[in-house]
XYZ file of C-alpha atoms in Angstrom:
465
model
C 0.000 0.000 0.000
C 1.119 3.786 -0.616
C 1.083 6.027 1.886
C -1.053 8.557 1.545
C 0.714 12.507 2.581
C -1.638 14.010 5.079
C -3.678 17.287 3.589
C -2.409 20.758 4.483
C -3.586 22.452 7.056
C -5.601 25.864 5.860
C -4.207 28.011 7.877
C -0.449 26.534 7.504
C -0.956 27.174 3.725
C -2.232 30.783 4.590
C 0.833 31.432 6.828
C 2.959 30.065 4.080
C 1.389 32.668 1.302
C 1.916 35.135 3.027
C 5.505 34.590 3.866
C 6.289 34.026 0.609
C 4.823 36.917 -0.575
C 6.972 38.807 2.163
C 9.877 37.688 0.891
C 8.879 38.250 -2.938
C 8.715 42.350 -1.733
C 11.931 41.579 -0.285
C 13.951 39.894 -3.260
C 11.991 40.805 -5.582
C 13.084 43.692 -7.981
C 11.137 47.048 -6.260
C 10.601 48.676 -9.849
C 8.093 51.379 -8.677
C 10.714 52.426 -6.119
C 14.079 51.732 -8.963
C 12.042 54.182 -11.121
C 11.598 56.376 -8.763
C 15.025 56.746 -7.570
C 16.287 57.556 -10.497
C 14.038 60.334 -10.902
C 14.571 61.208 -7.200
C 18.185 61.872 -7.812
C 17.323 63.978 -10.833
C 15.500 66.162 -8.750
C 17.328 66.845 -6.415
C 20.560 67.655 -8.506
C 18.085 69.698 -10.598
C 17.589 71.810 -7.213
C 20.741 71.752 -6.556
C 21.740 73.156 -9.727
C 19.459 75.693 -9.226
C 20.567 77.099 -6.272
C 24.101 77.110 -7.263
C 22.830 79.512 -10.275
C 21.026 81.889 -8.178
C 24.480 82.171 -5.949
C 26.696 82.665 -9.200
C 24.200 84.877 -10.521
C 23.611 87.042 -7.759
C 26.482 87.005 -5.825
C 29.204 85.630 -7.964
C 30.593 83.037 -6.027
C 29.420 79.999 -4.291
C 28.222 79.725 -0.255
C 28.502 76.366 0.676
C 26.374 76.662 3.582
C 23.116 76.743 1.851
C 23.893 73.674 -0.432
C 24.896 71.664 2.532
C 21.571 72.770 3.928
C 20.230 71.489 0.836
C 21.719 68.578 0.996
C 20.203 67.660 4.879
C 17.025 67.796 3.221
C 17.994 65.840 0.223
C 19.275 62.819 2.833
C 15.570 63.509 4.321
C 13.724 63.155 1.133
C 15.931 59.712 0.349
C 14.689 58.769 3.577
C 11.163 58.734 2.398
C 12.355 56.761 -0.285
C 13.847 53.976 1.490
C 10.362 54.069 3.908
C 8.589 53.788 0.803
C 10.666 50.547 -0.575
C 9.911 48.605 3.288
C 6.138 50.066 3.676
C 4.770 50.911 0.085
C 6.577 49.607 -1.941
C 3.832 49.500 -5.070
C 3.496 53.671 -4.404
C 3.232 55.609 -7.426
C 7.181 56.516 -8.358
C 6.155 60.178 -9.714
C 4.528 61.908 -6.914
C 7.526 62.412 -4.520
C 10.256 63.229 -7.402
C 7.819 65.942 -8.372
C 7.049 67.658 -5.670
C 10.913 67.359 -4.342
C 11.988 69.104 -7.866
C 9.184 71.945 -7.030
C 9.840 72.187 -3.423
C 13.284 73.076 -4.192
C 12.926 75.161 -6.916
C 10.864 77.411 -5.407
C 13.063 77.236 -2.026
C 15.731 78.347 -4.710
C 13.885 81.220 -5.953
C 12.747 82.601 -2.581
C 16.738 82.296 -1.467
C 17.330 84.649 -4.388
C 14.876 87.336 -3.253
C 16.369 86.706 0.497
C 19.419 87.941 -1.381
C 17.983 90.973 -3.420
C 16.587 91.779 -0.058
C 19.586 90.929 2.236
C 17.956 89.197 4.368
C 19.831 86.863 6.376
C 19.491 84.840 9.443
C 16.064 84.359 11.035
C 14.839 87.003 8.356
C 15.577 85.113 5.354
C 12.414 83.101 4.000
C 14.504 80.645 2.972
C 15.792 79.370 6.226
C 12.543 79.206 6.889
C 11.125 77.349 4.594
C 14.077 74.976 4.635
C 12.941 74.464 8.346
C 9.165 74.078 7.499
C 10.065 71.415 4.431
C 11.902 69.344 6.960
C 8.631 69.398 9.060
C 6.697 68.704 5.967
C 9.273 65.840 4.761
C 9.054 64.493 8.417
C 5.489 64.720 8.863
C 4.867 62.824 5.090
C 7.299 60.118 6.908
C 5.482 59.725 9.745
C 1.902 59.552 7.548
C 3.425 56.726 5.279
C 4.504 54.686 8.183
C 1.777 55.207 10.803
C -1.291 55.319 8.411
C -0.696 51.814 7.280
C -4.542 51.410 5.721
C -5.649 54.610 4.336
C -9.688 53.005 5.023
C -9.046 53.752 8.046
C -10.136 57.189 7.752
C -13.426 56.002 6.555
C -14.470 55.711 10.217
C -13.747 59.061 11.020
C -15.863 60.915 8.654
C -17.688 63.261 10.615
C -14.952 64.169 13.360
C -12.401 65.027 9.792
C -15.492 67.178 8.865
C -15.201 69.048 12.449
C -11.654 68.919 12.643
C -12.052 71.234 9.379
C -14.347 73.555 10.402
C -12.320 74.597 13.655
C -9.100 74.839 11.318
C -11.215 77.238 9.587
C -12.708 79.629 12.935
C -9.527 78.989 14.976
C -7.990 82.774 13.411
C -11.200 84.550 15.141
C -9.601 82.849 18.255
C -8.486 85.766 20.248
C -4.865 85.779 21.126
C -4.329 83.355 18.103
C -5.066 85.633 15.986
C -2.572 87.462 13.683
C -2.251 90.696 12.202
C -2.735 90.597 8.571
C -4.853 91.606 5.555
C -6.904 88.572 5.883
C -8.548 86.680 8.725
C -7.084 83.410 7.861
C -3.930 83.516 9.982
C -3.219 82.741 13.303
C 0.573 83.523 15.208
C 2.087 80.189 16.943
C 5.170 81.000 18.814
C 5.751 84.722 16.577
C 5.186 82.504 13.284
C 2.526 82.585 11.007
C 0.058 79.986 10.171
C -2.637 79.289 8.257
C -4.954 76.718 9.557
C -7.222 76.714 6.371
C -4.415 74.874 4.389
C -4.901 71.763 6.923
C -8.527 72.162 6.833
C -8.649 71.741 3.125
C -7.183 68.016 3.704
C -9.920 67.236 6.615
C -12.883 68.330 4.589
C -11.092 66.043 1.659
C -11.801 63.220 3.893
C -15.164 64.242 5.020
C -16.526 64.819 1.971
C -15.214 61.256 0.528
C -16.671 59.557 3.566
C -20.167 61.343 3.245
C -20.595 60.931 -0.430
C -19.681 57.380 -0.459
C -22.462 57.084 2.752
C -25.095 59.474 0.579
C -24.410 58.674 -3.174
C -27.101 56.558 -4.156
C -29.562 59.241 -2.344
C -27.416 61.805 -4.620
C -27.597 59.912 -7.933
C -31.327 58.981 -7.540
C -33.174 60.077 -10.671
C -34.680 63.255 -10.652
C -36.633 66.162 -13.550
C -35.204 66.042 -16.929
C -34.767 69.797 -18.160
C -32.744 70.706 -21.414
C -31.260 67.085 -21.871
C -30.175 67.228 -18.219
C -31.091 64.926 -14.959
C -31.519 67.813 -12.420
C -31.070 66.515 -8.601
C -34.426 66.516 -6.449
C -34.430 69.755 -3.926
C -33.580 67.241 -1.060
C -30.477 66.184 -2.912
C -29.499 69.657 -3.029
C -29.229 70.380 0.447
C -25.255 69.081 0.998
C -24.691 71.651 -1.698
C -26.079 74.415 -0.197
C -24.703 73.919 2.878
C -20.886 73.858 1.322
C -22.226 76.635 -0.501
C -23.241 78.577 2.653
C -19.867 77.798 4.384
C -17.603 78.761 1.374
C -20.324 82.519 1.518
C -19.051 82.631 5.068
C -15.544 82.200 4.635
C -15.602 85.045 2.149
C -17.396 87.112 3.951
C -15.788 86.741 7.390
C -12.327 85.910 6.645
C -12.080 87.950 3.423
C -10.773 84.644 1.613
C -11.909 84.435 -1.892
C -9.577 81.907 -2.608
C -10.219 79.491 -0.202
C -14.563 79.674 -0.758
C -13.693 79.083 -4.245
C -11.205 76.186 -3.324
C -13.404 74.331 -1.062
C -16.465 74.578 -3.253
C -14.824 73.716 -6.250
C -13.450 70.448 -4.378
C -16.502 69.182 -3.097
C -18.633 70.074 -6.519
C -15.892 67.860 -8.183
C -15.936 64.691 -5.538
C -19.612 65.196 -5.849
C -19.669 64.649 -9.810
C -17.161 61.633 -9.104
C -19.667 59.914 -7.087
C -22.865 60.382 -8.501
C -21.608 60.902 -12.702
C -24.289 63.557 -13.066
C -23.125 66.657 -15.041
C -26.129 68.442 -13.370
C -24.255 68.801 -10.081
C -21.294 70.526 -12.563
C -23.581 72.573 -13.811
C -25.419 73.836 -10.287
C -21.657 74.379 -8.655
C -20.588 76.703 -11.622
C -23.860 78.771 -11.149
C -23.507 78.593 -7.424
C -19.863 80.274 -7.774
C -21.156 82.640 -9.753
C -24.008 83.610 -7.863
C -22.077 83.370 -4.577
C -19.463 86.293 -5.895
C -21.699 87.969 -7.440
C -23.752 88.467 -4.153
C -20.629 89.051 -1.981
C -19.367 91.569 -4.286
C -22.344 94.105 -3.999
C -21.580 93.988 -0.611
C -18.256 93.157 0.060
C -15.718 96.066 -0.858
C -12.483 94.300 -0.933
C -14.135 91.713 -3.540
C -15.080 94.962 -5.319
C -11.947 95.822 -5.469
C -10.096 93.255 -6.221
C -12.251 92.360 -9.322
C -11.568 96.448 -10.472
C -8.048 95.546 -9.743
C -8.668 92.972 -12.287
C -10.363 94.889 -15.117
C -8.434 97.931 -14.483
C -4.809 97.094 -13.440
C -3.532 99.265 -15.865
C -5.441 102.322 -15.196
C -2.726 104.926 -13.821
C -5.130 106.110 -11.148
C -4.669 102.115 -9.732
C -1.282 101.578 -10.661
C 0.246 103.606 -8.045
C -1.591 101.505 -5.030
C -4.480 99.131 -5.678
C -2.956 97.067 -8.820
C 0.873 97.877 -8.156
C 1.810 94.367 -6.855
C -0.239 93.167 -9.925
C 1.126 95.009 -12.533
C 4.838 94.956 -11.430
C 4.574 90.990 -11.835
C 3.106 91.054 -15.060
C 6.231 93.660 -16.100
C 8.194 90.927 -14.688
C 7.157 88.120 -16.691
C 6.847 90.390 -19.767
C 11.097 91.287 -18.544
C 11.840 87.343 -18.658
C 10.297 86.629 -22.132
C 10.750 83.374 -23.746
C 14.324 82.321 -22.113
C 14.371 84.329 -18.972
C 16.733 86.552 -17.303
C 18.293 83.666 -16.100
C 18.542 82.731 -12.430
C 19.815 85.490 -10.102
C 20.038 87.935 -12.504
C 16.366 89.309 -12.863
C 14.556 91.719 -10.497
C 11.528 89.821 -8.853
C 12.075 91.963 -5.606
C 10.627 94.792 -6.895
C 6.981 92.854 -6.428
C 5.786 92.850 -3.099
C 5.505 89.833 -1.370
C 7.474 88.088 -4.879
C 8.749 85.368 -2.382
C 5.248 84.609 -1.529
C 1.601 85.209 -3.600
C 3.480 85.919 -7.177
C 6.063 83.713 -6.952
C 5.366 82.688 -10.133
C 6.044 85.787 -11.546
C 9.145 85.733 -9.593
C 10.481 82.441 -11.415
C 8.599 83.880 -14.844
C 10.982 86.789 -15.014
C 14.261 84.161 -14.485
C 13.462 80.812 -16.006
C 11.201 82.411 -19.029
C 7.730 81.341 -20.699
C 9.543 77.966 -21.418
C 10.804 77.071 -17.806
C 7.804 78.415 -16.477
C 5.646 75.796 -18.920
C 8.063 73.246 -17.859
C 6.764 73.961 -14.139
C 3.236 74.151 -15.471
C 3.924 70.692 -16.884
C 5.093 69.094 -13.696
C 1.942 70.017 -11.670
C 0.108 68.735 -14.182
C 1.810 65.483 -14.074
C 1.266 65.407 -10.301
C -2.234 66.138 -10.633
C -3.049 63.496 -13.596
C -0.887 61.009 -11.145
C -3.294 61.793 -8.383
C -6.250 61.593 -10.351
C -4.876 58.153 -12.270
C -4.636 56.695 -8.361
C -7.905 57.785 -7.825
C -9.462 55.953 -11.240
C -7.878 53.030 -10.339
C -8.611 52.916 -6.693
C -10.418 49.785 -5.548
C -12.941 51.471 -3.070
C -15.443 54.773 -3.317
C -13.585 55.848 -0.295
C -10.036 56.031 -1.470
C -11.151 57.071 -5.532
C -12.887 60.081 -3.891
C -10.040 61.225 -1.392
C -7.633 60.778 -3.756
C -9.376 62.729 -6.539
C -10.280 65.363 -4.173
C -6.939 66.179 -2.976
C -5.210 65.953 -6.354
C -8.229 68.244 -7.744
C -7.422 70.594 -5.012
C -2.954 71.052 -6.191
C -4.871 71.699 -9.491
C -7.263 74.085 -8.314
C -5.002 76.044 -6.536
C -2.255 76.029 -8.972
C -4.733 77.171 -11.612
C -6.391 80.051 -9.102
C -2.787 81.383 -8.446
C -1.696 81.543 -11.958
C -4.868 82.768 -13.404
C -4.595 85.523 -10.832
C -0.855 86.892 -11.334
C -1.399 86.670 -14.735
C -4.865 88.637 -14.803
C -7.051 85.953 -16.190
C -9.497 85.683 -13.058
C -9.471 88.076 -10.480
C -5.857 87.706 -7.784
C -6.976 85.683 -4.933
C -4.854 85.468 -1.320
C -4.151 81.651 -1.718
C -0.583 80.048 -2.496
C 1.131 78.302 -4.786
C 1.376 75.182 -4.003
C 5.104 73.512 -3.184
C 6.447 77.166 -4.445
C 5.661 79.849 -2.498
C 6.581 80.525 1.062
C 5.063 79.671 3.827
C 4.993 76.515 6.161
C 1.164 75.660 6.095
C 0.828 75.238 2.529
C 3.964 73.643 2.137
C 2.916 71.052 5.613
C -0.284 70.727 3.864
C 0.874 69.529 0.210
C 3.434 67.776 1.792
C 0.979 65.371 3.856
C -1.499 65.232 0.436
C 1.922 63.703 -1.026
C 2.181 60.957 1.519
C -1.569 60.751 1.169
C -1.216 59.911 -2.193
C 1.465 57.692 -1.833
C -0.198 55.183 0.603
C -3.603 54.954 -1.484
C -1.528 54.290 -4.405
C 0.237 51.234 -2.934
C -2.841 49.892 -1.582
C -4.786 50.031 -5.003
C -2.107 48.030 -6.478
C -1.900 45.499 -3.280
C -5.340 45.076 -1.600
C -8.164 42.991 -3.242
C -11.233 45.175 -4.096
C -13.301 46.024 -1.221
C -16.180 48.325 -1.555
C -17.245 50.471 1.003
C -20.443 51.610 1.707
């Protein structure tokens, strides 16, 4: 007689999977994270580069200081990297490379305005954004390693939805409070912050959660008008509500920019998760109602959209639309090539190292360089958005979509504005421009990002909801 092998246990043959799928990461080739070393390193010798430029070009010689500086953060950003090849391993390879390459261009840019300005020490934006993107590097670190399963957030819907609104009242906190043109910063410590940039990522996650709770309430059929599903009134109450709150911002915090952003993110998650062009439709009529009612009452809206259709009117020119006008002279200065870096004027715009710091690079790196910038937030955003398309749950194809919308929004709210196509709003550029919040806040979308993408590509599909 033969002998007849015993059968395997289940859970022995589970165990062993799973082992040998650990050790398949391990061996394995890591292509994702190959691929995106390579373009890593380019980045970061790109920024490099660029900050050596702005030194011979402005002061002739080289300081070593800043580009060992430069090169802490460089070892910090590699140390996302090698997180990334033990943790996430199947993350998308794009997202970090690009916003490493932007993060230290524009940290290169607002270190040559530091030196138009001599500012030095504790004065110079540059050291402090060097010491806010190590924060930001740190704190996308800490996101990747902690926030293993990204559905986790699911269960918090409605506290990421609270979370956001305080973000958004804490400036009318008194003694938080700071002194400046808008009531969307508060003072930590004698530095500035703006809560409103976090806020943006709660509400991302609150609106994600809700729509994948509501959506089949939100796609149910309703009137057909002009070709069009239109929703039912009672589907139309989350929508006014956003709308209301985005009113409010603008009116109490004197924040266009961020009504508009916040609007425009949830109108967009809410097309996402319903696929009804109607809700499109009702958001671009809601913006234009909503700033159309705030600006027969609001004069600073007033004003800025005069400041708009009237920068070059003399009268303006010498106070309302100076800071407008003196970028667009800039960017009309760099032309096609660019002054080259170090060598142009941006300091001559107010606040160049900040709100127009696109005008600021414009006037160095020229129309092309500036495209080429252009180009690489649009490859971050059509990253994000890919990560969302492919996601394997409503919950993570909403977040991920809503964040990346929001880079996209903002990138095309700043430009449009320093280059007078819409009307100049007080938000940043995103990665660019100066200024810790923004830069803590795109930072944390990019390990966001990066831990939805690796578990699309690893987890089975799970629906939630």
């Amino acid at each position: 007689m033969t002998a007849t092998a015993p059968a395997p246990n289940a859970g022995d043959v589970a165990a062993d999977t799973a082992v040998l799928r650990a050790l398949r990461r391990i061996r394995g080739p890591q292509t994702q994270r190959n691929r995106e070393f390579w373009l890593l390193l380019f980045a970061v010798v790109v920024a490099g580069s660029a900050l050596t430029l702005v030194q011979l070009g402005a002061l002739g010689h080289i300081d070593p200081m800043i580009l060992l500086i430069g090169g802490g953060l460089a070892v910090l950003v590699f140390a996302l990297h090698i997180v990334l090849r033990f943790v996430a391993s199947d993350a998308d390879p794009f997202v970090l490379p690009i916003a490493t390459l932007l993060t230290g261009v524009g940290i290169a840019e607002i270190y040559r305005i530091d030196i138009a300005n001599h500012d030095t020490g504790w004065n110079a934006s540059s050291n402090k954004q060097l010491m806010w993107m190590a924060i930001s590097v740190a704190g996308a670190i800490a996101l990747v390693i902690f926030l293993r399963n990204y559905r986790v957030l699911y269960k918090y819907t409605y506290l990421s939805g609270l979370a956001g609104l305080v973000l958004l009242i804490l400036p009318f906190i008194p003694g938080l409070k700071a002194d400046a043109n808008a009531d969307v910063w508060i003072s930590i410590g004698g530095l500035g912050f703006q809560p409103g940039e976090l806020s943006k990522i709660f509400l991302a996650i609150f609106f994600a959660g809700y729509l994948v709770r509501t959506r089949e309430s939100l796609s149910s059929v309703g009137k057909r008008f002009a070709g069009i599903t239109w929703p039912r009134m009672r589907e139309l109450g989350p929508v006014i509500v956003v709308w209301l709150i985005s009113l409010a911002i603008i009116v109490a915090q004197h924040d266009l920019g961020t009504g508009v952003l916040i609007f425009g993110m949830f109108i967009v998650m809410l097309y996402v998760a319903t696929g009804k062009t109607s809700w499109v439709l009702i958001g671009v009529v809601g913006v234009v109602i909503g700033v159309a009612v705030v600006a027969q009452f609001l004069t600073y809206v007033q004003n800025r959209f005069n400041t708009w259709i009237n920068a070059f009117n003399p009268d303006l020119m010498e106070d309302q639309s100076y800071q407008l006008t003196q970028g667009i002279f800039g960017l009309a200065h760099g032309g096609l090539l660019g002054t080259g870096l170090g060598q142009g004027r941006p300091q001559i715009t107010p606040v160049a190292e900040s709100d127009f710091i696109i005008t600021s690079l414009g006037e160095e790196i020229g129309l092309i360089g500036l495209f080429a910038v252009l180009c690489l937030y649009m490859v971050f955003v059509s990253r994000g958005l890919r990560i969302g398309v492919a996601g394997q749950d409503d919950f993570g194809k909403l977040l991920a979509v809503g964040v990346s919308f929001t880079i996209g929004l903002q990138v095309f709210i700043m430009v449009g504005g320093v280059t007078r196509v819409i009307p100049l709003t007080g938000l940043t550029t995103p990665f660019l421009a100066a200024g810790g919040s923004s830069l803590i806040a795109n930072w944390l979308i990019v390990g966001l990002l990066l831990r939805i993408s690796d578990g699309v590509r690893r987890q089975p599909r799970v629906v939630i909801g």
